[in-house]
PDB file of C-alpha atoms in Angstrom:
ATOM      1  CA  UNK A  27       0.000   0.000   0.000  1.00 68.00           C
ATOM      2  CA  UNK A  28       1.142   3.521  -0.764  1.00 70.00           C
ATOM      3  CA  UNK A  29      -0.187   6.754   0.672  1.00 76.00           C
ATOM      4  CA  UNK A  30      -0.243   9.936  -1.407  1.00 70.00           C
ATOM      5  CA  UNK A  31      -1.348  13.458  -0.632  1.00 78.00           C
ATOM      6  CA  UNK A  32      -4.309  14.488  -2.754  1.00 74.00           C
ATOM      7  CA  UNK A  33      -6.221  17.678  -3.370  1.00 80.00           C
ATOM      8  CA  UNK A  34      -5.577  21.195  -2.179  1.00 81.00           C
ATOM      9  CA  UNK A  35      -5.796  20.063   1.469  1.00 80.00           C
ATOM     10  CA  UNK A  36      -3.355  17.164   0.957  1.00 84.00           C
ATOM     11  CA  UNK A  37      -5.862  14.506   1.981  1.00 84.00           C
ATOM     12  CA  UNK A  38      -4.238  11.110   2.448  1.00 84.00           C
ATOM     13  CA  UNK A  39      -5.101   8.746  -0.387  1.00 78.00           C
ATOM     14  CA  UNK A  40      -4.204   5.089   0.104  1.00 80.00           C
ATOM     15  CA  UNK A  41      -3.411   3.123  -3.061  1.00 77.00           C
ATOM     16  CA  UNK A  42      -2.583  -0.512  -3.644  1.00 84.00           C
ATOM     17  CA  UNK A  43       0.649  -1.392  -5.391  1.00 91.00           C
ATOM     18  CA  UNK A  44       0.042  -2.845  -8.904  1.00 93.00           C
ATOM     19  CA  UNK A  45       0.481  -6.447  -7.782  1.00 96.00           C
ATOM     20  CA  UNK A  46      -2.035  -6.131  -4.957  1.00 94.00           C
ATOM     21  CA  UNK A  47      -4.453  -4.162  -7.130  1.00 94.00           C
ATOM     22  CA  UNK A  48      -4.442  -7.001  -9.669  1.00 97.00           C
ATOM     23  CA  UNK A  49      -5.188  -9.578  -6.970  1.00 97.00           C
ATOM     24  CA  UNK A  50      -7.993  -7.351  -5.675  1.00 95.00           C
ATOM     25  CA  UNK A  51      -9.403  -7.199  -9.194  1.00 96.00           C
ATOM     26  CA  UNK A  52      -9.292 -10.991  -9.542  1.00 97.00           C
ATOM     27  CA  UNK A  53     -11.398 -11.247  -6.409  1.00 96.00           C
ATOM     28  CA  UNK A  54     -14.131  -9.371  -8.321  1.00 95.00           C
ATOM     29  CA  UNK A  55     -14.255 -11.935 -11.157  1.00 94.00           C
ATOM     30  CA  UNK A  56     -16.671 -12.781 -12.672  1.00 93.00           C
ATOM     31  CA  UNK A  57     -19.379 -10.659 -11.025  1.00 92.00           C
ATOM     32  CA  UNK A  58     -17.834  -7.165 -11.185  1.00 91.00           C
ATOM     33  CA  UNK A  59     -14.856  -7.558 -13.524  1.00 92.00           C
ATOM     34  CA  UNK A  60     -14.354  -9.377 -16.806  1.00 93.00           C
ATOM     35  CA  UNK A  61     -11.919 -12.115 -17.697  1.00 95.00           C
ATOM     36  CA  UNK A  62     -10.924 -10.100 -20.756  1.00 94.00           C
ATOM     37  CA  UNK A  63      -9.986  -7.081 -18.612  1.00 95.00           C
ATOM     38  CA  UNK A  64      -7.919  -9.256 -16.246  1.00 96.00           C
ATOM     39  CA  UNK A  65      -6.224 -10.890 -19.234  1.00 96.00           C
ATOM     40  CA  UNK A  66      -5.301  -7.538 -20.784  1.00 96.00           C
ATOM     41  CA  UNK A  67      -3.872  -6.238 -17.508  1.00 96.00           C
ATOM     42  CA  UNK A  68      -1.821  -9.392 -17.017  1.00 96.00           C
ATOM     43  CA  UNK A  69      -0.532  -9.088 -20.575  1.00 95.00           C
ATOM     44  CA  UNK A  70       0.990  -5.733 -19.659  1.00 96.00           C
ATOM     45  CA  UNK A  71       2.231  -6.808 -16.222  1.00 96.00           C
ATOM     46  CA  UNK A  72       5.872  -7.174 -17.233  1.00 96.00           C
ATOM     47  CA  UNK A  73       7.115  -5.164 -14.244  1.00 95.00           C
ATOM     48  CA  UNK A  74       5.397  -7.055 -11.441  1.00 97.00           C
ATOM     49  CA  UNK A  75       7.736  -7.716  -8.526  1.00 96.00           C
ATOM     50  CA  UNK A  76       8.183 -11.450  -7.856  1.00 97.00           C
ATOM     51  CA  UNK A  77       9.198 -10.746  -4.250  1.00 96.00           C
ATOM     52  CA  UNK A  78       6.054  -8.706  -3.623  1.00 95.00           C
ATOM     53  CA  UNK A  79       3.890 -11.281  -5.430  1.00 97.00           C
ATOM     54  CA  UNK A  80       5.319 -14.166  -3.399  1.00 98.00           C
ATOM     55  CA  UNK A  81       4.424 -12.389  -0.160  1.00 97.00           C
ATOM     56  CA  UNK A  82       0.961 -11.339  -1.347  1.00 97.00           C
ATOM     57  CA  UNK A  83       0.083 -14.784  -2.691  1.00 98.00           C
ATOM     58  CA  UNK A  84       1.341 -16.441   0.482  1.00 97.00           C
ATOM     59  CA  UNK A  85      -0.834 -14.156   2.606  1.00 96.00           C
ATOM     60  CA  UNK A  86      -3.878 -14.407   0.312  1.00 97.00           C
ATOM     61  CA  UNK A  87      -6.815 -16.386   1.734  1.00 96.00           C
ATOM     62  CA  UNK A  88      -8.749 -16.666  -1.533  1.00 97.00           C
ATOM     63  CA  UNK A  89      -8.197 -19.940  -3.385  1.00 97.00           C
ATOM     64  CA  UNK A  90     -10.015 -18.465  -6.395  1.00 97.00           C
ATOM     65  CA  UNK A  91      -7.658 -15.475  -6.580  1.00 98.00           C
ATOM     66  CA  UNK A  92      -4.506 -17.607  -6.356  1.00 98.00           C
ATOM     67  CA  UNK A  93      -5.677 -20.050  -9.007  1.00 98.00           C
ATOM     68  CA  UNK A  94      -6.783 -17.257 -11.335  1.00 97.00           C
ATOM     69  CA  UNK A  95      -3.529 -15.379 -10.823  1.00 98.00           C
ATOM     70  CA  UNK A  96      -1.437 -18.351 -11.911  1.00 97.00           C
ATOM     71  CA  UNK A  97      -3.842 -19.176 -14.738  1.00 96.00           C
ATOM     72  CA  UNK A  98      -3.297 -15.702 -16.229  1.00 96.00           C
ATOM     73  CA  UNK A  99       0.423 -15.638 -15.368  1.00 96.00           C
ATOM     74  CA  UNK A 100       1.006 -18.977 -17.113  1.00 95.00           C
ATOM     75  CA  UNK A 101      -0.969 -17.733 -20.091  1.00 94.00           C
ATOM     76  CA  UNK A 102       1.350 -14.755 -20.614  1.00 95.00           C
ATOM     77  CA  UNK A 103       4.629 -16.390 -19.521  1.00 94.00           C
ATOM     78  CA  UNK A 104       6.222 -13.331 -17.933  1.00 94.00           C
ATOM     79  CA  UNK A 105       9.886 -13.654 -16.927  1.00 94.00           C
ATOM     80  CA  UNK A 106       9.086 -13.010 -13.246  1.00 96.00           C
ATOM     81  CA  UNK A 107       6.892 -16.135 -13.150  1.00 96.00           C
ATOM     82  CA  UNK A 108       9.991 -18.348 -12.927  1.00 95.00           C
ATOM     83  CA  UNK A 109      10.954 -16.610  -9.684  1.00 97.00           C
ATOM     84  CA  UNK A 110       7.733 -17.517  -7.880  1.00 97.00           C
ATOM     85  CA  UNK A 111       7.670 -20.641  -5.703  1.00 97.00           C
ATOM     86  CA  UNK A 112       4.295 -22.319  -6.334  1.00 95.00           C
ATOM     87  CA  UNK A 113       5.105 -25.091  -3.858  1.00 96.00           C
ATOM     88  CA  UNK A 114       4.539 -22.803  -0.869  1.00 96.00           C
ATOM     89  CA  UNK A 115       1.203 -21.466  -2.157  1.00 96.00           C
ATOM     90  CA  UNK A 116      -1.971 -23.147  -0.865  1.00 96.00           C
ATOM     91  CA  UNK A 117      -4.199 -23.786  -3.876  1.00 97.00           C
ATOM     92  CA  UNK A 118      -6.835 -25.600  -1.831  1.00 96.00           C
ATOM     93  CA  UNK A 119      -8.637 -28.695  -2.990  1.00 95.00           C
ATOM     94  CA  UNK A 120     -11.530 -29.368  -5.309  1.00 95.00           C
ATOM     95  CA  UNK A 121     -12.836 -27.758  -8.453  1.00 95.00           C
ATOM     96  CA  UNK A 122     -14.093 -24.180  -8.806  1.00 93.00           C
ATOM     97  CA  UNK A 123     -16.675 -23.282 -11.444  1.00 92.00           C
ATOM     98  CA  UNK A 124     -16.275 -19.573 -12.078  1.00 93.00           C
ATOM     99  CA  UNK A 125     -18.441 -19.436 -15.210  1.00 92.00           C
ATOM    100  CA  UNK A 126     -21.182 -21.735 -16.471  1.00 92.00           C
ATOM    101  CA  UNK A 127     -20.591 -23.338 -19.831  1.00 90.00           C
ATOM    102  CA  UNK A 128     -16.893 -22.471 -19.783  1.00 93.00           C
ATOM    103  CA  UNK A 129     -13.853 -24.653 -20.222  1.00 94.00           C
ATOM    104  CA  UNK A 130     -12.274 -26.562 -17.352  1.00 95.00           C
ATOM    105  CA  UNK A 131      -8.589 -25.829 -16.780  1.00 95.00           C
ATOM    106  CA  UNK A 132      -7.108 -29.057 -15.378  1.00 95.00           C
ATOM    107  CA  UNK A 133      -3.953 -27.391 -14.058  1.00 95.00           C
ATOM    108  CA  UNK A 134      -5.759 -25.047 -11.654  1.00 96.00           C
ATOM    109  CA  UNK A 135      -9.127 -26.875 -11.459  1.00 96.00           C
ATOM    110  CA  UNK A 136     -11.140 -23.821 -12.475  1.00 96.00           C
ATOM    111  CA  UNK A 137     -13.739 -23.280 -15.174  1.00 95.00           C
ATOM    112  CA  UNK A 138     -13.008 -20.182 -17.246  1.00 95.00           C
ATOM    113  CA  UNK A 139     -14.666 -18.735 -20.377  1.00 94.00           C
ATOM    114  CA  UNK A 140     -14.043 -20.766 -23.511  1.00 91.00           C
ATOM    115  CA  UNK A 141     -12.563 -17.737 -25.290  1.00 90.00           C
ATOM    116  CA  UNK A 142      -9.592 -17.745 -22.891  1.00 88.00           C
ATOM    117  CA  UNK A 143      -8.329 -20.670 -24.982  1.00 81.00           C
ATOM    118  CA  UNK A 144      -9.112 -19.187 -28.417  1.00 67.00           C
ATOM    119  CA  UNK A 145      -5.616 -17.819 -29.102  1.00 60.00           C
ATOM    120  CA  UNK A 146      -3.507 -20.522 -27.495  1.00 55.00           C
TER     121      UNK A 146
END
């Protein structure tokens, strides 16, 4: 988290770092955010910090968020992905259906929209 002064009275404005903001966005899928939006943001996430991500993912309680994060990260194959230790991340057990009529991803046991596989 970062705090900035904002406005003519220098009100404190608390902002999430990019890595945390992305995880927060994934928590809103699929009800308030779209898979396409998350995919486009991950595509441009070349400067994510692996150290910060490792800590955030380790502290994250949402199985859905962790599985989605690695689903999108694997999809875009960023260089920082190799520096994350998946073995210490709790991915939970069981399947998660995030969208009806989607495609099941066997690696992360989540159902995602079919179009996430269109260009692979």
